[in-house]
Amino acid sequence: MKVNDSAIARTGVAVGVLPSALDAIGDTPMVRLDRVTDGVDGTLLAKLEYLNPGGSKKDRVAKRIIQAAEETGALRPGQPVVELTSGNTGAGLAIACAVTGHPFVAVLSRGSSTERARMIAALGAEVVLVDQAPGSVAGRVSGADLALVEKQARLITQSRGAFRSDQFENHHNVEAHYTGTGPEIWAQTGGRLDAFADFVGTGGCLAGVTRALKERDPAIRCFAVEPEGAAVLAGHEVFESHHPIQGGGFGRADLTHLRDVPLDGYLQVTGDEARRASRLLATREGIFAGFSAGANVAAALHLLQHELAGATVAVVIPDSGLKYLSTDLWE
């Protein structure tokens, strides 16, 4: 294939070649899920965030946090970065730190899938695994497990003089989706959208997308998706903290990123519903996604089958099914 010879002469590379993997983050495609919605009155659209370099929507957050911290001087050249993660933010930060030259320490619960920890380590980061709380279930991260990880992350941050990216509190988490994911969804749908639903981890994606969409059309309805049995945002008591949907549902009712966000409702899905939807995505749509993608699709289908029949609903596909091969998602 012939390329632009003059461009090569000037830069040594062909036009269209990106400077780094960080520049490949975002602008993910949106697809119709017509096979999953066969027989359902309405349209379901999925934004394929698992096609980001680190395999998840958290790549956007990691890039934004590191770049902003460098710009403000909060992160010094060569300074270590530490983060609590269930895996996806850790992979994104491992990429961002590799490109920008910062050592990175990811602190995970042993309840996270082994694929996540191995991927982060393969990307050059140091991985610290924290034992689960008494009574926890292997392969499932509870709020109690996360509290132990948080404690360890704070100790490591202090002992190493590190920068803590702090995805649960850092407002650049929301900004990454407010300036990126949300406007992309609006542009890709041409504004012809009735609703958006997202499984809540830190709440950054739901908050950023909700604000971006409602600024453009306040009639778009935005919903928080939670695991049944751990739906604290909806005001329910926690009776199943060991649900299988990794990356969220930690039982934290007061999430900083969701304060004052104009949500329109709360949806609950079971682990089995999320599992079935993830498998449908794989076998009917060729989209190999994780547990939270299944939760999003299951919640969106509920909307289309009930209060939003005939509507157009968008979701994100947060991460790849490759990160769950050791779990019961694919058994």
C-alpha atoms as a printed R data frame, in Angstrom:
    type eleno elety resid chain resno       x       y      z
1   ATOM     1    CA   MET     A     1   0.000   0.000  0.000
2   ATOM     2    CA   LYS     A     2   1.369   3.411 -0.953
3   ATOM     3    CA   VAL     A     3   1.523   5.977  1.837
4   ATOM     4    CA   ASN     A     4   2.084   9.721  1.880
5   ATOM     5    CA   ASP     A     5   5.778   9.942  0.943
6   ATOM     6    CA   SER     A     6   6.098  13.645  1.811
7   ATOM     7    CA   ALA     A     7   4.727  13.027  5.307
8   ATOM     8    CA   ILE     A     8   7.231  10.225  5.849
9   ATOM     9    CA   ALA     A     9  10.042  12.486  4.686
10  ATOM    10    CA   ARG     A    10   9.064  15.135  7.256
11  ATOM    11    CA   THR     A    11   8.248  12.979 10.260
12  ATOM    12    CA   GLY     A    12   9.570   9.517  9.571
13  ATOM    13    CA   VAL     A    13   6.080   8.007  9.936
14  ATOM    14    CA   ALA     A    14   2.934   7.802  7.834
15  ATOM    15    CA   VAL     A    15   0.028  10.181  8.364
16  ATOM    16    CA   GLY     A    16  -2.395   8.724 10.917
17  ATOM    17    CA   VAL     A    17   0.209   7.071 13.134
18  ATOM    18    CA   LEU     A    18  -0.425   7.956 16.788
19  ATOM    19    CA   PRO     A    19   2.343   9.085 19.158
20  ATOM    20    CA   SER     A    20   1.446   6.519 21.849
21  ATOM    21    CA   ALA     A    21  -1.180   4.108 23.116
22  ATOM    22    CA   LEU     A    22  -2.642   6.950 25.184
23  ATOM    23    CA   ASP     A    23  -3.669   8.646 21.960
24  ATOM    24    CA   ALA     A    24  -5.661   5.543 20.996
25  ATOM    25    CA   ILE     A    25  -7.974   5.959 23.985
26  ATOM    26    CA   GLY     A    26 -11.523   7.081 23.239
27  ATOM    27    CA   ASP     A    27 -13.608   7.461 20.087
28  ATOM    28    CA   THR     A    28 -14.851   3.909 20.575
29  ATOM    29    CA   PRO     A    29 -17.559   2.616 18.209
30  ATOM    30    CA   MET     A    30 -21.286   2.425 18.916
31  ATOM    31    CA   VAL     A    31 -23.230  -0.577 17.626
32  ATOM    32    CA   ARG     A    32 -26.869  -1.682 17.537
33  ATOM    33    CA   LEU     A    33 -27.751  -4.818 19.501
34  ATOM    34    CA   ASP     A    34 -30.511  -5.937 17.155
35  ATOM    35    CA   ARG     A    35 -29.970  -9.649 17.764
36  ATOM    36    CA   VAL     A    36 -30.153  -9.292 21.565
37  ATOM    37    CA   THR     A    37 -33.300  -7.171 21.219
38  ATOM    38    CA   ASP     A    38 -35.033  -9.475 18.727
39  ATOM    39    CA   GLY     A    39 -38.729  -9.411 19.677
40  ATOM    40    CA   VAL     A    40 -38.264  -6.399 21.966
41  ATOM    41    CA   ASP     A    41 -39.949  -3.086 21.154
42  ATOM    42    CA   GLY     A    42 -37.106  -0.576 21.041
43  ATOM    43    CA   THR     A    43 -33.466  -0.034 20.159
44  ATOM    44    CA   LEU     A    44 -30.445  -0.873 22.287
45  ATOM    45    CA   LEU     A    45 -27.119   0.766 21.457
46  ATOM    46    CA   ALA     A    46 -23.788  -0.296 22.933
47  ATOM    47    CA   LYS     A    47 -20.599   1.760 23.074
48  ATOM    48    CA   LEU     A    48 -17.663  -0.647 22.867
49  ATOM    49    CA   GLU     A    49 -15.374   0.694 25.574
50  ATOM    50    CA   TYR     A    50 -13.586  -2.650 25.824
51  ATOM    51    CA   LEU     A    51 -11.813  -1.716 22.586
52  ATOM    52    CA   ASN     A    52  -9.664   0.834 24.415
53  ATOM    53    CA   PRO     A    53  -5.965  -0.201 24.706
54  ATOM    54    CA   GLY     A    54  -6.321  -1.452 28.292
55  ATOM    55    CA   GLY     A    55  -9.588  -3.204 27.530
56  ATOM    56    CA   SER     A    56 -11.960  -0.954 29.476
57  ATOM    57    CA   LYS     A    57 -13.645   2.429 29.881
58  ATOM    58    CA   LYS     A    58 -11.246   3.170 32.748
59  ATOM    59    CA   ASP     A    59  -8.464   3.924 30.261
60  ATOM    60    CA   ARG     A    60 -10.129   7.311 29.767
61  ATOM    61    CA   VAL     A    61 -10.017   7.991 33.506
62  ATOM    62    CA   ALA     A    62  -6.407   6.886 33.911
63  ATOM    63    CA   LYS     A    63  -5.223   9.053 31.028
64  ATOM    64    CA   ARG     A    64  -7.081  12.117 32.288
65  ATOM    65    CA   ILE     A    65  -5.924  11.754 35.896
66  ATOM    66    CA   ILE     A    66  -2.242  11.317 35.028
67  ATOM    67    CA   GLN     A    67  -2.168  14.104 32.461
68  ATOM    68    CA   ALA     A    68  -3.975  16.541 34.779
69  ATOM    69    CA   ALA     A    69  -1.701  15.680 37.709
70  ATOM    70    CA   GLU     A    70   1.397  16.281 35.599
71  ATOM    71    CA   GLU     A    71   0.040  19.571 34.275
72  ATOM    72    CA   THR     A    72  -0.681  20.921 37.768
73  ATOM    73    CA   GLY     A    73   2.527  19.615 39.295
74  ATOM    74    CA   ALA     A    74   0.677  17.279 41.679
75  ATOM    75    CA   LEU     A    75   2.598  14.444 40.019
76  ATOM    76    CA   ARG     A    76   6.337  15.055 39.717
77  ATOM    77    CA   PRO     A    77   8.564  13.507 37.031
78  ATOM    78    CA   GLY     A    78   9.369   9.919 37.978
79  ATOM    79    CA   GLN     A    79   7.159   9.966 41.073
80  ATOM    80    CA   PRO     A    80   5.390   6.654 41.808
81  ATOM    81    CA   VAL     A    81   1.622   6.344 41.371
82  ATOM    82    CA   VAL     A    82  -0.557   4.168 43.631
83  ATOM    83    CA   GLU     A    83  -4.167   3.165 43.187
84  ATOM    84    CA   LEU     A    84  -6.810   0.934 44.702
85  ATOM    85    CA   THR     A    85  -8.413  -0.957 41.836
86  ATOM    86    CA   SER     A    86 -10.545  -3.964 41.019
87  ATOM    87    CA   GLY     A    87  -8.463  -4.222 37.857
88  ATOM    88    CA   ASN     A    88  -9.650  -1.975 35.062
89  ATOM    89    CA   THR     A    89  -8.384   1.357 36.372
90  ATOM    90    CA   GLY     A    90  -5.181  -0.446 37.267
91  ATOM    91    CA   ALA     A    91  -4.672  -1.572 33.682
92  ATOM    92    CA   GLY     A    92  -5.371   1.930 32.396
93  ATOM    93    CA   LEU     A    93  -2.961   3.472 34.881
94  ATOM    94    CA   ALA     A    94  -0.307   0.876 34.045
95  ATOM    95    CA   ILE     A    95  -0.499   2.013 30.419
96  ATOM    96    CA   ALA     A    96  -0.521   5.718 31.292
97  ATOM    97    CA   CYS     A    97   2.413   5.315 33.660
98  ATOM    98    CA   ALA     A    98   4.402   3.222 31.201
99  ATOM    99    CA   VAL     A    99   4.061   5.937 28.564
100 ATOM   100    CA   THR     A   100   4.763   8.851 30.932
101 ATOM   101    CA   GLY     A   101   7.579   7.197 32.911
102 ATOM   102    CA   HIS     A   102   6.051   6.733 36.363
103 ATOM   103    CA   PRO     A   103   6.392   3.575 38.470
104 ATOM   104    CA   PHE     A   104   2.910   2.266 39.232
105 ATOM   105    CA   VAL     A   105   1.658   0.172 42.140
106 ATOM   106    CA   ALA     A   106  -1.790  -1.403 41.795
107 ATOM   107    CA   VAL     A   107  -3.436  -2.589 45.010
108 ATOM   108    CA   LEU     A   108  -6.096  -5.257 44.446
109 ATOM   109    CA   SER     A   109  -8.196  -7.592 46.527
110 ATOM   110    CA   ARG     A   110  -7.479 -11.267 46.035
111 ATOM   111    CA   GLY     A   111 -11.168 -11.487 45.166
112 ATOM   112    CA   SER     A   112 -10.527  -9.790 41.820
113 ATOM   113    CA   SER     A   113 -10.143 -12.059 38.809
114 ATOM   114    CA   THR     A   114  -6.622 -13.367 38.298
115 ATOM   115    CA   GLU     A   115  -6.606 -12.146 34.697
116 ATOM   116    CA   ARG     A   116  -6.822  -8.542 35.850
117 ATOM   117    CA   ALA     A   117  -3.853  -8.801 38.199
118 ATOM   118    CA   ARG     A   118  -1.779 -10.657 35.608
119 ATOM   119    CA   MET     A   119  -2.556  -8.088 32.927
120 ATOM   120    CA   ILE     A   120  -1.508  -5.190 35.159
121 ATOM   121    CA   ALA     A   121   1.742  -6.951 36.039
122 ATOM   122    CA   ALA     A   122   2.392  -7.714 32.363
123 ATOM   123    CA   LEU     A   123   2.084  -3.981 31.662
124 ATOM   124    CA   GLY     A   124   5.039  -3.369 33.971
125 ATOM   125    CA   ALA     A   125   3.269  -2.411 37.177
126 ATOM   126    CA   GLU     A   126   3.816  -3.746 40.663
127 ATOM   127    CA   VAL     A   127   0.756  -5.614 41.912
128 ATOM   128    CA   VAL     A   128  -0.026  -5.857 45.626
129 ATOM   129    CA   LEU     A   129  -2.734  -8.399 46.463
130 ATOM   130    CA   VAL     A   130  -4.676  -7.931 49.697
131 ATOM   131    CA   ASP     A   131  -6.345 -10.846 51.468
132 ATOM   132    CA   GLN     A   132 -10.125 -10.771 51.544
133 ATOM   133    CA   ALA     A   133 -12.126 -10.031 54.663
134 ATOM   134    CA   PRO     A   134 -13.284 -12.989 56.792
135 ATOM   135    CA   GLY     A   135 -16.370 -14.575 55.270
136 ATOM   136    CA   SER     A   136 -15.760 -13.171 51.790
137 ATOM   137    CA   VAL     A   137 -16.235 -15.291 48.685
138 ATOM   138    CA   ALA     A   138 -13.342 -15.993 46.344
139 ATOM   139    CA   GLY     A   139 -13.801 -14.239 43.010
140 ATOM   140    CA   ARG     A   140 -16.176 -11.647 44.470
141 ATOM   141    CA   VAL     A   141 -15.086  -8.318 45.970
142 ATOM   142    CA   SER     A   142 -17.266  -6.935 48.757
143 ATOM   143    CA   GLY     A   143 -17.262  -3.532 50.395
144 ATOM   144    CA   ALA     A   144 -15.361  -5.033 53.328
145 ATOM   145    CA   ASP     A   145 -12.718  -6.357 50.937
146 ATOM   146    CA   LEU     A   146 -12.415  -2.940 49.335
147 ATOM   147    CA   ALA     A   147 -11.917  -1.287 52.720
148 ATOM   148    CA   LEU     A   148  -8.896  -3.517 53.342
149 ATOM   149    CA   VAL     A   149  -7.486  -2.620 49.942
150 ATOM   150    CA   GLU     A   150  -7.988   1.079 50.679
151 ATOM   151    CA   LYS     A   151  -6.069   0.759 53.936
152 ATOM   152    CA   GLN     A   152  -3.136  -0.895 52.177
153 ATOM   153    CA   ALA     A   153  -3.157   1.653 49.349
154 ATOM   154    CA   ARG     A   154  -2.896   4.500 51.853
155 ATOM   155    CA   LEU     A   155   0.052   2.865 53.621
156 ATOM   156    CA   ILE     A   156   1.928   2.316 50.366
157 ATOM   157    CA   THR     A   157   1.230   5.852 49.179
158 ATOM   158    CA   GLN     A   158   2.654   7.291 52.377
159 ATOM   159    CA   SER     A   159   5.692   5.019 52.625
160 ATOM   160    CA   ARG     A   160   6.777   5.618 49.026
161 ATOM   161    CA   GLY     A   161   5.969   9.308 48.728
162 ATOM   162    CA   ALA     A   162   3.636   8.407 45.884
163 ATOM   163    CA   PHE     A   163   0.839  10.192 44.086
164 ATOM   164    CA   ARG     A   164  -2.536   8.631 44.846
165 ATOM   165    CA   SER     A   165  -4.779   8.812 41.788
166 ATOM   166    CA   ASP     A   166  -7.846   8.157 44.004
167 ATOM   167    CA   GLN     A   167 -10.470   7.293 41.398
168 ATOM   168    CA   PHE     A   168 -13.323   7.397 43.924
169 ATOM   169    CA   GLU     A   169 -12.626  11.048 44.759
170 ATOM   170    CA   ASN     A   170 -10.636  12.562 41.874
171 ATOM   171    CA   HIS     A   171 -12.992  14.768 39.822
172 ATOM   172    CA   HIS     A   172 -11.022  14.038 36.654
173 ATOM   173    CA   ASN     A   173 -12.719  10.632 36.719
174 ATOM   174    CA   VAL     A   174 -16.014  12.369 35.951
175 ATOM   175    CA   GLU     A   175 -14.387  14.865 33.586
176 ATOM   176    CA   ALA     A   176 -13.004  12.075 31.402
177 ATOM   177    CA   HIS     A   177 -16.543  10.920 30.664
178 ATOM   178    CA   TYR     A   178 -18.105  14.391 30.663
179 ATOM   179    CA   THR     A   179 -15.756  15.588 27.928
180 ATOM   180    CA   GLY     A   180 -15.281  12.256 26.156
181 ATOM   181    CA   THR     A   181 -17.763   9.403 26.520
182 ATOM   182    CA   GLY     A   182 -20.890  11.548 26.860
183 ATOM   183    CA   PRO     A   183 -20.295  13.834 23.876
184 ATOM   184    CA   GLU     A   184 -19.264  10.819 21.785
185 ATOM   185    CA   ILE     A   185 -22.549   9.063 22.580
186 ATOM   186    CA   TRP     A   186 -24.473  12.211 21.662
187 ATOM   187    CA   ALA     A   187 -22.617  12.605 18.356
188 ATOM   188    CA   GLN     A   188 -22.851   8.930 17.429
189 ATOM   189    CA   THR     A   189 -26.602   8.824 18.023
190 ATOM   190    CA   GLY     A   190 -27.210  12.198 16.432
191 ATOM   191    CA   GLY     A   191 -28.984  13.142 19.641
192 ATOM   192    CA   ARG     A   192 -31.702  10.572 18.945
193 ATOM   193    CA   LEU     A   193 -31.541   8.979 22.358
194 ATOM   194    CA   ASP     A   194 -34.106   8.450 25.105
195 ATOM   195    CA   ALA     A   195 -32.108   6.886 27.927
196 ATOM   196    CA   PHE     A   196 -28.720   5.824 29.258
197 ATOM   197    CA   ALA     A   197 -28.014   3.210 31.936
198 ATOM   198    CA   ASP     A   198 -24.730   2.317 33.621
199 ATOM   199    CA   PHE     A   199 -23.537  -0.093 36.306
200 ATOM   200    CA   VAL     A   200 -22.031   1.930 39.153
201 ATOM   201    CA   GLY     A   201 -18.524   1.408 40.453
202 ATOM   202    CA   THR     A   202 -17.017   4.780 41.315
203 ATOM   203    CA   GLY     A   203 -19.943   6.513 39.604
204 ATOM   204    CA   GLY     A   204 -17.614   8.536 37.375
205 ATOM   205    CA   CYS     A   205 -18.921   7.248 34.056
206 ATOM   206    CA   LEU     A   206 -22.585   7.589 34.995
207 ATOM   207    CA   ALA     A   207 -22.031  11.093 36.389
208 ATOM   208    CA   GLY     A   208 -20.005  12.377 33.445
209 ATOM   209    CA   VAL     A   209 -22.234  10.916 30.753
210 ATOM   210    CA   THR     A   210 -25.414  12.020 32.526
211 ATOM   211    CA   ARG     A   211 -24.230  15.611 32.814
212 ATOM   212    CA   ALA     A   212 -23.067  15.700 29.196
213 ATOM   213    CA   LEU     A   213 -26.286  14.247 27.794
214 ATOM   214    CA   LYS     A   214 -28.683  16.277 29.926
215 ATOM   215    CA   GLU     A   215 -26.907  19.514 29.014
216 ATOM   216    CA   ARG     A   216 -27.774  18.713 25.415
217 ATOM   217    CA   ASP     A   217 -31.263  17.314 26.055
218 ATOM   218    CA   PRO     A   218 -32.724  17.347 29.602
219 ATOM   219    CA   ALA     A   219 -35.383  14.835 28.508
220 ATOM   220    CA   ILE     A   220 -32.839  12.013 28.220
221 ATOM   221    CA   ARG     A   221 -33.381   9.706 31.190
222 ATOM   222    CA   CYS     A   222 -30.318   8.354 33.003
223 ATOM   223    CA   PHE     A   223 -30.332   5.355 35.326
224 ATOM   224    CA   ALA     A   224 -27.943   3.871 37.875
225 ATOM   225    CA   VAL     A   225 -27.571   0.092 37.657
226 ATOM   226    CA   GLU     A   226 -26.816  -1.854 40.842
227 ATOM   227    CA   PRO     A   227 -26.670  -5.515 41.871
228 ATOM   228    CA   GLU     A   228 -29.818  -6.863 43.446
229 ATOM   229    CA   GLY     A   229 -29.043  -7.284 47.117
230 ATOM   230    CA   ALA     A   230 -26.553  -4.411 47.198
231 ATOM   231    CA   ALA     A   231 -28.622  -1.533 45.821
232 ATOM   232    CA   VAL     A   232 -27.706   1.098 48.376
233 ATOM   233    CA   LEU     A   233 -27.993   4.004 45.943
234 ATOM   234    CA   ALA     A   234 -31.654   3.114 45.540
235 ATOM   235    CA   GLY     A   235 -32.024   3.194 49.325
236 ATOM   236    CA   HIS     A   236 -32.206  -0.579 49.821
237 ATOM   237    CA   GLU     A   237 -30.580  -2.596 52.563
238 ATOM   238    CA   VAL     A   238 -27.579  -4.759 51.627
239 ATOM   239    CA   PHE     A   239 -28.405  -8.460 51.921
240 ATOM   240    CA   GLU     A   240 -26.054  -9.821 49.255
241 ATOM   241    CA   SER     A   241 -22.662  -8.152 49.478
242 ATOM   242    CA   HIS     A   242 -20.962 -11.090 47.759
243 ATOM   243    CA   HIS     A   243 -22.641 -10.706 44.369
244 ATOM   244    CA   PRO     A   244 -20.559 -11.824 41.340
245 ATOM   245    CA   ILE     A   245 -20.645  -8.574 39.329
246 ATOM   246    CA   GLN     A   246 -17.081  -7.332 39.666
247 ATOM   247    CA   GLY     A   247 -16.181  -3.653 39.512
248 ATOM   248    CA   GLY     A   248 -19.100  -2.209 41.446
249 ATOM   249    CA   GLY     A   249 -21.908  -2.727 43.906
250 ATOM   250    CA   PHE     A   250 -19.584  -2.213 46.870
251 ATOM   251    CA   GLY     A   251 -22.340  -0.989 49.179
252 ATOM   252    CA   ARG     A   252 -21.153   2.634 49.218
253 ATOM   253    CA   ALA     A   253 -24.224   4.845 49.383
254 ATOM   254    CA   ASP     A   254 -22.436   8.212 49.435
255 ATOM   255    CA   LEU     A   255 -20.393   8.253 46.237
256 ATOM   256    CA   THR     A   256 -18.700  11.613 45.712
257 ATOM   257    CA   HIS     A   257 -19.087  11.537 41.942
258 ATOM   258    CA   LEU     A   258 -22.861  11.046 42.090
259 ATOM   259    CA   ARG     A   259 -23.626  13.927 44.435
260 ATOM   260    CA   ASP     A   260 -26.083  16.333 42.811
261 ATOM   261    CA   VAL     A   261 -26.188  14.294 39.587
262 ATOM   262    CA   PRO     A   262 -29.742  14.455 38.148
263 ATOM   263    CA   LEU     A   263 -30.502  10.738 37.869
264 ATOM   264    CA   ASP     A   264 -33.925   9.540 36.804
265 ATOM   265    CA   GLY     A   265 -34.023   6.163 38.483
266 ATOM   266    CA   TYR     A   266 -32.291   3.073 39.816
267 ATOM   267    CA   LEU     A   267 -32.314  -0.423 38.336
268 ATOM   268    CA   GLN     A   268 -31.307  -3.700 39.950
269 ATOM   269    CA   VAL     A   269 -30.041  -6.840 38.224
270 ATOM   270    CA   THR     A   270 -29.111 -10.212 39.634
271 ATOM   271    CA   GLY     A   271 -25.828 -11.950 39.012
272 ATOM   272    CA   ASP     A   272 -27.640 -14.536 36.911
273 ATOM   273    CA   GLU     A   273 -29.266 -11.828 34.772
274 ATOM   274    CA   ALA     A   274 -25.913 -10.161 34.190
275 ATOM   275    CA   ARG     A   275 -24.312 -13.508 33.378
276 ATOM   276    CA   ARG     A   276 -27.016 -14.438 30.862
277 ATOM   277    CA   ALA     A   277 -26.815 -11.050 29.158
278 ATOM   278    CA   SER     A   278 -23.017 -11.253 28.859
279 ATOM   279    CA   ARG     A   279 -23.345 -14.649 27.233
280 ATOM   280    CA   LEU     A   280 -26.006 -13.338 24.840
281 ATOM   281    CA   LEU     A   281 -23.672 -10.520 23.848
282 ATOM   282    CA   ALA     A   282 -21.003 -13.076 22.999
283 ATOM   283    CA   THR     A   283 -23.128 -15.643 21.170
284 ATOM   284    CA   ARG     A   284 -25.569 -13.330 19.368
285 ATOM   285    CA   GLU     A   285 -23.598 -10.144 18.837
286 ATOM   286    CA   GLY     A   286 -19.984 -11.316 18.804
287 ATOM   287    CA   ILE     A   287 -19.195  -8.922 21.661
288 ATOM   288    CA   PHE     A   288 -16.973 -10.638 24.225
289 ATOM   289    CA   ALA     A   289 -17.595  -8.546 27.331
290 ATOM   290    CA   GLY     A   290 -17.476  -8.755 31.099
291 ATOM   291    CA   PHE     A   291 -19.960  -8.948 33.954
292 ATOM   292    CA   SER     A   292 -20.809  -5.246 34.141
293 ATOM   293    CA   ALA     A   293 -21.604  -5.189 30.418
294 ATOM   294    CA   GLY     A   294 -24.126  -7.920 31.077
295 ATOM   295    CA   ALA     A   295 -25.572  -5.901 33.946
296 ATOM   296    CA   ASN     A   296 -25.960  -2.873 31.683
297 ATOM   297    CA   VAL     A   297 -27.615  -4.842 28.901
298 ATOM   298    CA   ALA     A   298 -29.947  -6.657 31.307
299 ATOM   299    CA   ALA     A   299 -31.006  -3.325 32.830
300 ATOM   300    CA   ALA     A   300 -31.547  -1.731 29.417
301 ATOM   301    CA   LEU     A   301 -33.648  -4.679 28.275
302 ATOM   302    CA   HIS     A   302 -35.784  -4.272 31.382
303 ATOM   303    CA   LEU     A   303 -36.407  -0.635 30.445
304 ATOM   304    CA   LEU     A   304 -37.353  -1.542 26.876
305 ATOM   305    CA   GLN     A   305 -39.670  -4.310 28.056
306 ATOM   306    CA   HIS     A   306 -41.439  -2.072 30.551
307 ATOM   307    CA   GLU     A   307 -41.480   1.694 31.055
308 ATOM   308    CA   LEU     A   308 -39.468   2.653 27.967
309 ATOM   309    CA   ALA     A   309 -40.993   0.362 25.347
310 ATOM   310    CA   GLY     A   310 -40.221   1.670 21.862
311 ATOM   311    CA   ALA     A   311 -37.401   3.886 23.086
312 ATOM   312    CA   THR     A   312 -33.698   4.072 22.225
313 ATOM   313    CA   VAL     A   313 -31.437   3.185 25.142
314 ATOM   314    CA   ALA     A   314 -27.635   3.399 25.197
315 ATOM   315    CA   VAL     A   315 -25.165   1.573 27.423
316 ATOM   316    CA   VAL     A   316 -21.409   1.192 27.513
317 ATOM   317    CA   ILE     A   317 -19.618  -2.138 27.303
318 ATOM   318    CA   PRO     A   318 -17.154  -1.408 30.121
319 ATOM   319    CA   ASP     A   319 -14.605  -4.179 29.680
320 ATOM   320    CA   SER     A   320 -13.582  -7.397 27.971
321 ATOM   321    CA   GLY     A   321 -14.681 -10.926 28.736
322 ATOM   322    CA   LEU     A   322 -11.026 -11.938 28.574
323 ATOM   323    CA   LYS     A   323 -10.684 -10.548 32.083
324 ATOM   324    CA   TYR     A   324 -13.149 -13.104 33.487
325 ATOM   325    CA   LEU     A   325 -12.104 -16.440 32.022
326 ATOM   326    CA   SER     A   326 -11.243 -17.749 35.501
327 ATOM   327    CA   THR     A   327 -14.666 -16.806 36.893
328 ATOM   328    CA   ASP     A   328 -18.065 -18.469 36.593
329 ATOM   329    CA   LEU     A   329 -19.070 -15.980 33.874
330 ATOM   330    CA   TRP     A   330 -18.049 -18.453 31.177
331 ATOM   331    CA   GLU     A   331 -18.603 -21.788 32.909
